[in-house]
Coordinates of C-alpha atoms in Angstrom, one line a residue:
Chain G
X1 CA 0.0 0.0 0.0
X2 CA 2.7 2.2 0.7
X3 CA 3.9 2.2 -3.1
X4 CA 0.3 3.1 -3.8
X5 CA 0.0 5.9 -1.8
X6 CA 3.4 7.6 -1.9
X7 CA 2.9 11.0 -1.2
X8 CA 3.3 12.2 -4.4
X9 CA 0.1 10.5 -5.6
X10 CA -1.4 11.9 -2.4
X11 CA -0.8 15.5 -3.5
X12 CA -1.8 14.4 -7.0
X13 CA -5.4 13.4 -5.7
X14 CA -5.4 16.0 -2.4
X15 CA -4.7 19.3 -4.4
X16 CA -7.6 19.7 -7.2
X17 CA -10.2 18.8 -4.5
X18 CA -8.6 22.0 -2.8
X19 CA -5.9 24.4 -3.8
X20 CA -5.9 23.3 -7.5
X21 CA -9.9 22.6 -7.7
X22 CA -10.2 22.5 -11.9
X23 CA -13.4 24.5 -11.2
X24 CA -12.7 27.4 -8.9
X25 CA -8.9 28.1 -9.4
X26 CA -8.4 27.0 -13.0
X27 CA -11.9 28.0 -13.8
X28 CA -12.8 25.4 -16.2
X29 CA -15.9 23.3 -16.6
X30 CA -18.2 26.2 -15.8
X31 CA -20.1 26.0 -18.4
X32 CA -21.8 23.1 -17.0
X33 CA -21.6 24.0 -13.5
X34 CA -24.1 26.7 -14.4
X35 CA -26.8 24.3 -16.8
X36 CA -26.7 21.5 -15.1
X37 CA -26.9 22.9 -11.1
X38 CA -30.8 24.0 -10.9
X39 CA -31.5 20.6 -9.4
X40 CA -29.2 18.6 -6.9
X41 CA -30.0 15.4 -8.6
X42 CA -28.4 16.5 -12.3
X43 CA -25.8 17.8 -10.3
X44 CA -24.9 14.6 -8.6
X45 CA -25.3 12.9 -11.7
X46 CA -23.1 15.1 -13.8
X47 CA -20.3 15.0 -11.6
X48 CA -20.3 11.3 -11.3
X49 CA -20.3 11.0 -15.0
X50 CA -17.4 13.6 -15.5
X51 CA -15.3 11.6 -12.7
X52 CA -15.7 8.3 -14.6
X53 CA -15.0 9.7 -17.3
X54 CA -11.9 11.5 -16.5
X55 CA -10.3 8.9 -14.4
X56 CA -11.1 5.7 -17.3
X57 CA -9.8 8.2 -20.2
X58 CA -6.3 9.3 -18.5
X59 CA -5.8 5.5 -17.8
X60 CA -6.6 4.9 -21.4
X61 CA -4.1 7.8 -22.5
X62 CA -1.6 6.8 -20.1
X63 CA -1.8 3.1 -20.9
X64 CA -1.1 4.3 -24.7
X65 CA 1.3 7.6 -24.3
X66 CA 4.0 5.5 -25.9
X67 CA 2.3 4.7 -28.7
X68 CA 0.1 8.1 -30.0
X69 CA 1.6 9.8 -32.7
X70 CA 2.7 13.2 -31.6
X71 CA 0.2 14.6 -34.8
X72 CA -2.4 13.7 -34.4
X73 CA -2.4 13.0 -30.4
X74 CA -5.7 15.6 -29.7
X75 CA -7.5 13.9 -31.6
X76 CA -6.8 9.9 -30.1
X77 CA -7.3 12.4 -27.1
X78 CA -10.2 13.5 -28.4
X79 CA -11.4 9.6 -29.6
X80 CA -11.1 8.1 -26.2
X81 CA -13.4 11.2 -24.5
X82 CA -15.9 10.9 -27.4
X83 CA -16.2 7.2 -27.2
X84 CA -16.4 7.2 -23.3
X85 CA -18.9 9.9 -23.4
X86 CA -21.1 7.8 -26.2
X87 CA -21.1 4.7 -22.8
X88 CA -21.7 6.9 -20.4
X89 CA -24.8 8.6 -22.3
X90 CA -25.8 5.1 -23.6
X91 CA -25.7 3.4 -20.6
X92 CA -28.0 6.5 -18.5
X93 CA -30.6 6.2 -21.1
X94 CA -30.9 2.7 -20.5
X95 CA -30.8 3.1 -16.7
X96 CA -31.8 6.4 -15.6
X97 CA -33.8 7.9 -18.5
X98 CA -35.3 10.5 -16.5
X99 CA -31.9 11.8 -15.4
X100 CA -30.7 11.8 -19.1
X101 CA -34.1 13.7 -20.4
X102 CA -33.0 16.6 -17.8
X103 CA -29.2 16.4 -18.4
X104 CA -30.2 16.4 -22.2
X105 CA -26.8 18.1 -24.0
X106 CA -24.9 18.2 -21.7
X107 CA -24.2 14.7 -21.1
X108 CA -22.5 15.1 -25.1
X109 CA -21.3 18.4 -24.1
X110 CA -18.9 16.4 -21.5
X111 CA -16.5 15.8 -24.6
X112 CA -15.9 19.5 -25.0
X113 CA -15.4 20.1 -20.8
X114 CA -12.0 21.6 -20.9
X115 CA -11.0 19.7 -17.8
X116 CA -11.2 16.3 -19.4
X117 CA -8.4 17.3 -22.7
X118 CA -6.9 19.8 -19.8
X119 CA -6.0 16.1 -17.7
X120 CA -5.3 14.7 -20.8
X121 CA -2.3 16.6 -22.0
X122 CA -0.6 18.0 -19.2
X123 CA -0.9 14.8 -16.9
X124 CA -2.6 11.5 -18.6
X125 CA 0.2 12.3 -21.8
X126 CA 3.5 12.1 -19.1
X127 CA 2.5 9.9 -16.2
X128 CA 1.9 6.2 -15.7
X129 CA -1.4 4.8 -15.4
X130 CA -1.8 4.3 -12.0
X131 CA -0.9 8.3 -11.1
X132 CA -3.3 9.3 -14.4
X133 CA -6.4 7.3 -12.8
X134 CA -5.7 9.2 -9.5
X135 CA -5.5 12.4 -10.8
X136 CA -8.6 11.9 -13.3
X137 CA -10.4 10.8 -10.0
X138 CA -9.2 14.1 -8.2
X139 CA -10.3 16.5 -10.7
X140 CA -14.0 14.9 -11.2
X141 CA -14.7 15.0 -7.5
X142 CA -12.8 18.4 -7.2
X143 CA -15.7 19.2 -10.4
X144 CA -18.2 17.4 -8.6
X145 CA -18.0 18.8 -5.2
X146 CA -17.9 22.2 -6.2
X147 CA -21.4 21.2 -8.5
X148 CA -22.8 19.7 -6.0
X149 CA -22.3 22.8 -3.2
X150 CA -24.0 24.8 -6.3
X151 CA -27.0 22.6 -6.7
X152 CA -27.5 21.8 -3.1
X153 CA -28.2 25.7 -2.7
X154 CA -29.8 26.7 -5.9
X155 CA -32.6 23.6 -5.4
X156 CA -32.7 24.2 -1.7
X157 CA -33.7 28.7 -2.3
X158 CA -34.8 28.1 -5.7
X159 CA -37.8 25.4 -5.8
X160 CA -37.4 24.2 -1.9
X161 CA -36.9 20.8 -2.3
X162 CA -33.6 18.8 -2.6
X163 CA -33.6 15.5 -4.9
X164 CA -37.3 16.3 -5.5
X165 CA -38.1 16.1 -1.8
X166 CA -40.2 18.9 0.4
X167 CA -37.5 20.0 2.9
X168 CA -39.0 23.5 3.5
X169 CA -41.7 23.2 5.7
X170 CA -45.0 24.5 4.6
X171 CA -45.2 26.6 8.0
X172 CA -42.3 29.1 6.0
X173 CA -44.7 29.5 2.9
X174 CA -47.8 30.1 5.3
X175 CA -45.3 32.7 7.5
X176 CA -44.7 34.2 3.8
X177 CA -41.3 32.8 2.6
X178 CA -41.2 32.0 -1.0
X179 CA -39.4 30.5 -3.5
X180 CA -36.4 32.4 -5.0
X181 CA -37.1 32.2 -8.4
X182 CA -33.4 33.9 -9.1
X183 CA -31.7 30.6 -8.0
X184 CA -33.3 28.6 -10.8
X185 CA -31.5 31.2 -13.4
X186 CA -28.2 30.2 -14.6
X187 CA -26.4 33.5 -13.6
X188 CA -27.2 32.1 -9.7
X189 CA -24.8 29.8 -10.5
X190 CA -22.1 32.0 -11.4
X191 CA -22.6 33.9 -8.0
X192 CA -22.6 30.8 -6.2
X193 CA -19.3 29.7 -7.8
X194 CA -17.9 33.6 -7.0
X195 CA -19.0 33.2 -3.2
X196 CA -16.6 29.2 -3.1
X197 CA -14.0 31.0 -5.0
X198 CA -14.4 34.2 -2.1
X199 CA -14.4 31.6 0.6
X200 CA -11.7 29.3 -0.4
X201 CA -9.7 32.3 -1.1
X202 CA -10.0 33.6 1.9
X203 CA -9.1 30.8 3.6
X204 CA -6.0 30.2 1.4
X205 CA -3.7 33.3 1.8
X206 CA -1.7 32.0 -0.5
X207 CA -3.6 31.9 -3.2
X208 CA -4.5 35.6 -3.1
X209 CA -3.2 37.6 -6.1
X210 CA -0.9 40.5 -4.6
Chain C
X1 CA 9.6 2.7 -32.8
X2 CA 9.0 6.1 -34.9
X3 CA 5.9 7.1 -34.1
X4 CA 5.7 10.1 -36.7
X5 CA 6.0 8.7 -40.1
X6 CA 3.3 9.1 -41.9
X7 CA 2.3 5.4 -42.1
X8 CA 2.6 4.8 -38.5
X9 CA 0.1 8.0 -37.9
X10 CA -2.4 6.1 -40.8
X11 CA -2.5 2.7 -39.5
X12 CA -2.9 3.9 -36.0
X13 CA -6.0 5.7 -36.4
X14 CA -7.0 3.4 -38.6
X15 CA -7.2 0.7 -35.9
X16 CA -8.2 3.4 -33.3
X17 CA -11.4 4.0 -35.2
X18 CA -12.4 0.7 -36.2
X19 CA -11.9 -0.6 -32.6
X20 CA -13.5 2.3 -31.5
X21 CA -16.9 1.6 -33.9
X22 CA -17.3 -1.9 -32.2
X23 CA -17.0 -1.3 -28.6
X24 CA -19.9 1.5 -29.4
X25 CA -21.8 -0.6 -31.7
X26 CA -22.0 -3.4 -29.3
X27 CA -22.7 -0.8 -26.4
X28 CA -25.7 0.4 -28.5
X29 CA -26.8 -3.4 -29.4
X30 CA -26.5 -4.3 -26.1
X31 CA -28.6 -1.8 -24.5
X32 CA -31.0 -1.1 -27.1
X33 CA -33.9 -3.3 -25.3
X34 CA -33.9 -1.3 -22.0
X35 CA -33.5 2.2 -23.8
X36 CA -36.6 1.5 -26.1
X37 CA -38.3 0.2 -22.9
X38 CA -37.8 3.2 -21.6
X39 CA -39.2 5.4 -24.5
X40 CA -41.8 3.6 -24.6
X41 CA -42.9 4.1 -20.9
X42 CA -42.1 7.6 -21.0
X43 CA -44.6 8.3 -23.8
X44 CA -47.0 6.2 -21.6
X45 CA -46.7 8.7 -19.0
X46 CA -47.0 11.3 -21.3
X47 CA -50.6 10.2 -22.5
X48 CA -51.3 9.3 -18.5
X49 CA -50.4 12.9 -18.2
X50 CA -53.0 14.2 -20.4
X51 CA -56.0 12.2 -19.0
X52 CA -55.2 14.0 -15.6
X53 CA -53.6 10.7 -14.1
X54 CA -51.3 11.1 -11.5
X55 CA -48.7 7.9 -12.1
X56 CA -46.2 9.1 -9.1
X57 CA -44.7 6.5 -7.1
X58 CA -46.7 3.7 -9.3
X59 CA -46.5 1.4 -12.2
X60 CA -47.5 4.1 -15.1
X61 CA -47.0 0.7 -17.3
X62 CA -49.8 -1.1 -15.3
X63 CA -51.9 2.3 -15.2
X64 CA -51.7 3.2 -18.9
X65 CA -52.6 -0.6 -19.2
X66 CA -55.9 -0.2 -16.7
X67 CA -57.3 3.2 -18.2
X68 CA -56.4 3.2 -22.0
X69 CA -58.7 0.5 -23.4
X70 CA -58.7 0.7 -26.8
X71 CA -56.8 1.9 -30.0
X72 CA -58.3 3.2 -33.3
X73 CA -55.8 4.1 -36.4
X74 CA -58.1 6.2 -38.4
X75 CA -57.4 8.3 -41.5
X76 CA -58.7 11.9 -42.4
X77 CA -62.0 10.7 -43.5
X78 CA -62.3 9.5 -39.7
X79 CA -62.3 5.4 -41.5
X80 CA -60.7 3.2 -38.6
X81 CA -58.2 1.2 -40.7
X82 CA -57.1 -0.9 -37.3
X83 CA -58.2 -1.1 -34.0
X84 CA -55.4 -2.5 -31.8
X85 CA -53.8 -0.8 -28.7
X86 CA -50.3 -1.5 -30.1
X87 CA -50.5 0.1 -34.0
X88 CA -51.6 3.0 -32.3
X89 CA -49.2 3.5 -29.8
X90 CA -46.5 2.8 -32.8
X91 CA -47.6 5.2 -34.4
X92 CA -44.8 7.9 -35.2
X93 CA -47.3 11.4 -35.6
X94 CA -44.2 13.5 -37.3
X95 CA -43.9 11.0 -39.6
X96 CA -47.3 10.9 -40.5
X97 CA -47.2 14.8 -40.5
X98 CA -45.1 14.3 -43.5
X99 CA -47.4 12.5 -45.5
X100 CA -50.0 14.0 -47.9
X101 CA -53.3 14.1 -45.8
X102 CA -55.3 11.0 -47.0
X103 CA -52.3 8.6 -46.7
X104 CA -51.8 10.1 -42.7
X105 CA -52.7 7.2 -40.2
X106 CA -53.6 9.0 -37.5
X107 CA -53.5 7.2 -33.8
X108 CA -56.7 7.6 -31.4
X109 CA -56.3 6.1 -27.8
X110 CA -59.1 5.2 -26.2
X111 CA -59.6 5.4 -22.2
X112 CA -62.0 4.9 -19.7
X113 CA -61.8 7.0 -16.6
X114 CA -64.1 5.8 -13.8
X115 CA -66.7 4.6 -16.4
X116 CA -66.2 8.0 -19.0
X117 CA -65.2 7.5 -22.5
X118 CA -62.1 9.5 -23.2
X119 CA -60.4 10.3 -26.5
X120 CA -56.7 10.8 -26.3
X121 CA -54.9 12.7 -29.9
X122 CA -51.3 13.2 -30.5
X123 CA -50.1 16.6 -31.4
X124 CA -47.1 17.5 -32.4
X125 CA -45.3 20.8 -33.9
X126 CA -42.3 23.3 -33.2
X127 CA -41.5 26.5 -31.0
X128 CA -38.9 28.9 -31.0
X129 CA -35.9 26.5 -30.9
X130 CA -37.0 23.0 -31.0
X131 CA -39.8 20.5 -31.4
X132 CA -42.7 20.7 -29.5
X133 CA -45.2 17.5 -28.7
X134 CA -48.2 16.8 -26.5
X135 CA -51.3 15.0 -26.0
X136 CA -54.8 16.2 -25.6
X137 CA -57.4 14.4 -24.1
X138 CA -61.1 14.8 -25.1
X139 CA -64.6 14.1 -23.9
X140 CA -66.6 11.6 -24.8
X141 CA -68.8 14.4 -26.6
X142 CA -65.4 14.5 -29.2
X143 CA -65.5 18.5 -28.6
X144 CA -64.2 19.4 -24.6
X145 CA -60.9 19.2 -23.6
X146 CA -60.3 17.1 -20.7
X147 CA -57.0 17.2 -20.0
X148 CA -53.9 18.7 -21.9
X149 CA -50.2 17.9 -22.0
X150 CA -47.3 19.3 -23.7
X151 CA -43.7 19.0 -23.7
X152 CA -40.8 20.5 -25.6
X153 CA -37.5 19.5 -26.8
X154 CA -35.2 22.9 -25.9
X155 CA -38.1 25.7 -25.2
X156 CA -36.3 29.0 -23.4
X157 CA -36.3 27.8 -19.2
X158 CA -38.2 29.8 -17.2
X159 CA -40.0 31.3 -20.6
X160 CA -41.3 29.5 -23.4
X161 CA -40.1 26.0 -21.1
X162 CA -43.6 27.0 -19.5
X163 CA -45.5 25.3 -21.4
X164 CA -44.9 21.9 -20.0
X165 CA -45.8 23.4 -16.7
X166 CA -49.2 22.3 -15.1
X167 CA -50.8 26.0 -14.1
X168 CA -50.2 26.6 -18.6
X169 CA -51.6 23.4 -19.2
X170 CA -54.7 23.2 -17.2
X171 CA -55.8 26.3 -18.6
X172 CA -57.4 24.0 -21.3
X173 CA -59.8 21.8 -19.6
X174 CA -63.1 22.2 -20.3
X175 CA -62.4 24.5 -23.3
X176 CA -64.0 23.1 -26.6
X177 CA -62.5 22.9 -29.9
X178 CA -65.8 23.2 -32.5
X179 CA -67.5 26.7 -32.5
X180 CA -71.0 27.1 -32.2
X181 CA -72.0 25.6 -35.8
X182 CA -69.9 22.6 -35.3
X183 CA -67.0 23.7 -37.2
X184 CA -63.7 22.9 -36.0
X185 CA -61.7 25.5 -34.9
X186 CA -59.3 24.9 -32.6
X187 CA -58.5 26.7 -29.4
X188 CA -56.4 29.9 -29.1
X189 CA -53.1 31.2 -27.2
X190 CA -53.8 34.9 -26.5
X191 CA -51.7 37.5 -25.3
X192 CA -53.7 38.0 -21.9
X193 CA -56.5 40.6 -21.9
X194 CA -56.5 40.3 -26.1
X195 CA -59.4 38.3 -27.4
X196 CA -59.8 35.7 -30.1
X197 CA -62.0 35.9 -33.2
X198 CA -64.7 32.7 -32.7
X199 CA -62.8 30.4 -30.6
X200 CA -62.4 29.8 -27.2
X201 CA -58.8 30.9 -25.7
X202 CA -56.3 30.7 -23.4
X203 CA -53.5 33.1 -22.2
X204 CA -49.8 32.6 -23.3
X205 CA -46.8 32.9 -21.7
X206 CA -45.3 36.4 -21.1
X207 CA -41.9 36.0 -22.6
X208 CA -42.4 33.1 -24.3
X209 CA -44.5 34.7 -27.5
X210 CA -43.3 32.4 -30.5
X211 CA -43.3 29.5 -28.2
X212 CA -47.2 30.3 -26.9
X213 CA -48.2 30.8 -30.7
X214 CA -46.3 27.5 -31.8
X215 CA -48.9 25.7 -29.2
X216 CA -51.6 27.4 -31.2
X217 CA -50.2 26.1 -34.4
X218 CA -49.7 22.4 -33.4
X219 CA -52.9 22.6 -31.9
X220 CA -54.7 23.7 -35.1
X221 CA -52.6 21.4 -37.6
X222 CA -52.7 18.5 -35.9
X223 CA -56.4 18.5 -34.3
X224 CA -57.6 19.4 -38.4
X225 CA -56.5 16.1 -39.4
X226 CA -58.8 14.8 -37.0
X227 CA -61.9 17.3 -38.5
X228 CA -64.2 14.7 -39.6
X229 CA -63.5 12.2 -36.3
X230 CA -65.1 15.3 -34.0
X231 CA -67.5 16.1 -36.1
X232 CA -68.5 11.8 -36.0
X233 CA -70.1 11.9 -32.4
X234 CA -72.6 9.8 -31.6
X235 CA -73.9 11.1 -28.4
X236 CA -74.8 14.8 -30.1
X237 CA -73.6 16.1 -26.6
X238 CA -72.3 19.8 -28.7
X239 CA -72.8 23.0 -27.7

């Protein structure tokens, strides 16, 4: 186990759920984060499907960096995503259909998430497999974590529910609470993302621009 | 090896791409069945939907089973050319859409709600980005609306996305699609507080103008196929 675990792979899976989080430090994926975040469940689904997918394609890439021709190695790159994306989609319609309905695009819209090619060449291309899967499985749940934050807020202000369930009492709505209908809008979202970003920067002196 | 001559590069995403084809084609083979099965329910609860039958947290399978009794496939001249459950429900209304107005076969469900005849229609047409698609459930009279649903493929949220909302969609019941003299005329989507020329109405969506008037038009062209199947009633129940 300790080969497994050196410390190196530690930091490797440690730092994008944190201080090198793909969503709120590199600021990629965001796209999705604001489509796919009105509902927790979407949410939780996305960021599931992102993690597979990153962690299985880098083992793929890694498993053939030897081989790809340095021409035309976007698009294998490019192949792997496509193909694992086609599964993924595949397999949700046959399994969760309702899910898929909702997720609509952006399930296909996965291939072009710029944190799957962004793994892809700078880590999955120079690192052995074992490292790649680790660091694929870092970035999704450093993606999903931050999606799943968002959703849990924007379902909980925006429709009061979470995963379809009344958590809001109806008391609230009697006392004259409503609904923000705001939440549901994608530039929510984009807030929500600002106020992690504020937090996690605040937190992280270093990571402050001077 | 040299990965960068030319042949290399050509026989390597050569392979890449026909390995890639099978592992997909045999995904797709393999789960075809369930995905299908899946389609098909959901239209089940779609047409559930429309007859105002709430299927959550139960077998909408079973349900649409229980209350949809009988199929007719008629044709513009309202001649039933089958009457089985299955051909209607296989029915594919875009496609028939397509076709010149005699060929159409045109699928009427048949449903029996606590001892009521109901007539279920398909409709189908487009908004402002997308397709649009519902069902609208009739009266035994072949003239009131009972129940309404509609659904859209990439509508604006929050705007035209409306439409597949309950408070838009129960604005039809009890509305009635012949005027008067029997003629058919559909039902209108008004701009609120603006009224329709000789048919009933209901209000659109604020924001969501082209999508409101693309109800109206998938209303009108798919309910006119069915002109001479409304005016066919045999319990004289008009108004």
């Amino acid at each position: 186990m300790g080969k497994l675990f050196s410390n190196k792979t530690k930091e490797v899976f440690v730092g994008p759920l944190n201080k090198n989080n793909p969503v709120t430090i590199q600021v990629l994926g965001i796209c999705s984060a604001l489509a796919v975040t009105a509902k927790l469940e979407p949410a939780l689904v996305m960021g599931l499907s992102v993690t597979i997918i990153v962690a299985f394609a880098n083992v793929i890439i890694s498993l053939l960096r030897n081989t790809i021709p340095g021409r035309i190695r976007i698009i294998v790159q490019l192949v792997v995503v496509a193909a694992l994306v086609t599964v993924v989609s595949e397999v949700l319609k046959a399994f969760a259909y309702d899910v898929s309905v909702q997720l609509s695009v952006y399930i296909g819209l996965i291939i072009t998430n710029c944190i799957l090619m962004g793994r892809l060449e700078a880590f999955a291309m120079s690192n052995k497999p074992w490292e790649s899967f680790i660091d694929g499985l870092g970035n999704g749940i450093g993606y999903a974590w931050i999606l799943i934050v968002v959703g849990f807020f924007r379902e909980l202000l925006g429709s009061g529910t979470l995963l379809g369930y009344k958590v809001i009492p109806q008391a609230f709505y009697d006392a004259g609470y409503s609904n923000n209908g705001l939440m549901i809008l994608p530039p929510m979202a984009l807030i929500l993302v600002a106020c992690i970003i504020w937090v996690q920067r605040a937190r992280n002196k270093e990571l402050q621009e001077k | 090896m040299n990965t960068n001559k030319n042949s290399y590069t050509l026989i390597y995403s050569i392979v890449m791409v026909v390995v890639v084809a099978f592992l997909l084609s045999f995904v797709s083979s393999a789960l075809k069945e369930r995905q299908t099965a899946n389609v098909e329910l959901d239209k089940k609860k779609q047409i559930l939907n429309a007859l105002q039958i709430d299927w959550a947290g139960q077998d909408a399978g079973a349900l649409f089973d229980k209350y949809i009794v009988n199929g007719l496939v008629i044709n513009s001249d309202a001649k039933v050319l089958k009457e089985s459950k299955d051909a209607t429900f296989n029915i594919e209304i875009t496609k028939e859409m397509s076709k010149p107005l005699e060929q159409r076969e045109l699928p009427v469900f048949v449903a029996d709600v606590d001892g009521e005849t109901k007539y279920i229609v398909n409709l189908a047409g487009s908004g402002l980005w997308g397709a649009l698609w519902g069902y609208l459930a009739l009266d035994s009279d072949r003239n009131t609306i009972y129940g309404a649903y509609f659904s859209h493929a990439s509508e604006t949220p929050g705007l035209g996305a409306n439409i597949a909302e309950k408070p838009f969609q129960e604005q039809f019941k009890g509305k009635h699609i012949l005027n008067s003299a029997n003629e058919f005329v559909s039902v209108a989507v008004m701009k609120a507080g603006t009224r329709a020329d000789g048919m009933e109405q209901v209000d659109g969506i604020s924001g969501g103008t082209i999508t409101s008037k693309g109800v109206e038009t998938m209303l009108y062209n798919s309910l006119v196929q069915y002109d001479k199947f409304f005016q066919q009633t045999t319990e004289g129940g008009n108004n």
